[in-house]
């Protein structure tokens, strides 16, 4: 009788191999699924990391755009000029980066409760794909440099300039109130709002006159007068600044149209805000006017005599230095010495005669508003940066 000694053993081995194979296949499938899961998680993690950085970039861009909006015309009082007008200055709706519509941001502002005139905060939020969001908070303060500052500042978007003679001096290098050169800001001789005005002023200067306008970007070889596009307040902004100054209870108003003899509009020891309200003010040949502080002229100002002023002169009409006077013009036919800055909002400027207009940074801060801050528009500076988690 033949007995199969291995038959049952083969059957047993076959039965054992099947579950082992199934377990191996299950293990491989599980490992493959886990690998796919981890790969997907890593991909999503890297995507979230990338979009998180993109959202942070969008938030920073929003904060910088907010600073640029503030500095377009300068700030005299952060709470009043920026916070209360923010929805007018900066759209409250989502804004996107140019060329990258998937990256958006918003920005809000608040004044520093301990110093609302000079300091404040910008909180900017940025968004990117995958619902990524980042928030940055930036501290800002009014800087030392005036916006649009220069020995002369032209607030008009277009001008018709002319220059006569070769005895005038316009210098953006920093001086003290007595006319001495000192360390400090080197401003343009003539500061403008746009390149068209800059080019018009440069073109109006002949070769003998170009070196009479010195300051930032001035050079003798090649000869280049200091006429610089700096931006700054336009007429509406300047009018807002003037109205703020005229609300000061210390303003001294003068409605005279003819100045003969001696007249004083403040001194260095006791500077004042002087408001000449007449439509046409003339300092005659026998007139001698001096002053310090802020001088605001509503209409034209003709100087046939002598004017010595330390501080900030704002002429709401045009500016004519040496030449015939007409309505809304400032003419200097005599001797004018201004230490500080002369701002004009009109489209006509004529410069000549014996006129010295030298930039003086300290002369522009002789009068401080009762509420703090300053009357001179200044650029906001970043003092701190942090990401809000």
PDB file of N, CA and C in Angstrom, residues 1 3 9 56 81 87 141 182 264 266 271 319 330 335 344 346 364:
ATOM      1  N   UNK A   1       0.853  -1.184   0.000  1.00  0.00           N
ATOM      2  CA  UNK A   1       0.000   0.000   0.000  1.00  0.00           C
ATOM      3  C   UNK A   1       0.888   1.234   0.000  1.00  0.00           C
ATOM      4  N   UNK A   3       1.620   5.115   0.472  1.00  0.00           N
ATOM      5  CA  UNK A   3       1.124   6.217   1.316  1.00  0.00           C
ATOM      6  C   UNK A   3       1.808   7.516   0.880  1.00  0.00           C
ATOM      7  N   UNK A   9       1.048  17.871   3.919  1.00  0.00           N
ATOM      8  CA  UNK A   9       1.986  18.958   4.215  1.00  0.00           C
ATOM      9  C   UNK A   9       1.891  20.062   3.172  1.00  0.00           C
ATOM     10  N   UNK A  56       2.151  87.503   4.065  1.00  0.00           N
ATOM     11  CA  UNK A  56       2.988  88.432   4.823  1.00  0.00           C
ATOM     12  C   UNK A  56       3.537  89.525   3.903  1.00  0.00           C
ATOM     13  N   UNK A  81      -4.776 114.830  10.640  1.00  0.00           N
ATOM     14  CA  UNK A  81      -4.515 114.748   9.199  1.00  0.00           C
ATOM     15  C   UNK A  81      -4.702 113.346   8.643  1.00  0.00           C
ATOM     16  N   UNK A  87     -10.386 107.037   5.689  1.00  0.00           N
ATOM     17  CA  UNK A  87     -11.235 106.429   4.663  1.00  0.00           C
ATOM     18  C   UNK A  87     -11.255 107.243   3.374  1.00  0.00           C
ATOM     19  N   UNK A 141       6.209 107.797  13.146  1.00  0.00           N
ATOM     20  CA  UNK A 141       6.261 109.104  13.806  1.00  0.00           C
ATOM     21  C   UNK A 141       6.617 110.172  12.778  1.00  0.00           C
ATOM     22  N   UNK A 182      25.118 126.076   8.029  1.00  0.00           N
ATOM     23  CA  UNK A 182      25.249 125.163   9.166  1.00  0.00           C
ATOM     24  C   UNK A 182      24.940 123.750   8.690  1.00  0.00           C
ATOM     25  N   UNK A 264       6.922 145.688  11.800  1.00  0.00           N
ATOM     26  CA  UNK A 264       7.528 144.456  12.311  1.00  0.00           C
ATOM     27  C   UNK A 264       6.463 143.377  12.454  1.00  0.00           C
ATOM     28  N   UNK A 266       6.738 140.335  14.110  1.00  0.00           N
ATOM     29  CA  UNK A 266       7.366 139.401  15.027  1.00  0.00           C
ATOM     30  C   UNK A 266       8.878 139.508  15.005  1.00  0.00           C
ATOM     31  N   UNK A 271       8.425 135.321  17.968  1.00  0.00           N
ATOM     32  CA  UNK A 271       7.871 135.119  16.624  1.00  0.00           C
ATOM     33  C   UNK A 271       6.350 135.128  16.649  1.00  0.00           C
ATOM     34  N   UNK A 319       4.050 134.162  -7.448  1.00  0.00           N
ATOM     35  CA  UNK A 319       5.250 134.800  -6.918  1.00  0.00           C
ATOM     36  C   UNK A 319       6.023 135.471  -8.039  1.00  0.00           C
ATOM     37  N   UNK A 330       3.368 138.088  -6.380  1.00  0.00           N
ATOM     38  CA  UNK A 330       4.335 138.579  -5.407  1.00  0.00           C
ATOM     39  C   UNK A 330       5.519 139.135  -6.176  1.00  0.00           C
ATOM     40  N   UNK A 335      14.823 145.005  -1.923  1.00  0.00           N
ATOM     41  CA  UNK A 335      15.747 144.043  -1.341  1.00  0.00           C
ATOM     42  C   UNK A 335      14.972 143.113  -0.417  1.00  0.00           C
ATOM     43  N   UNK A 344       4.510 129.002  -2.602  1.00  0.00           N
ATOM     44  CA  UNK A 344       3.499 129.685  -3.393  1.00  0.00           C
ATOM     45  C   UNK A 344       2.652 128.662  -4.134  1.00  0.00           C
ATOM     46  N   UNK A 346       0.433 129.552  -6.750  1.00  0.00           N
ATOM     47  CA  UNK A 346      -0.031 130.006  -8.055  1.00  0.00           C
ATOM     48  C   UNK A 346       0.861 129.467  -9.165  1.00  0.00           C
ATOM     49  N   UNK A 364      11.873 127.163  10.409  1.00  0.00           N
ATOM     50  CA  UNK A 364      10.524 126.707  10.078  1.00  0.00           C
ATOM     51  C   UNK A 364       9.798 126.131  11.286  1.00  0.00           C
TER      52      UNK A 364
END
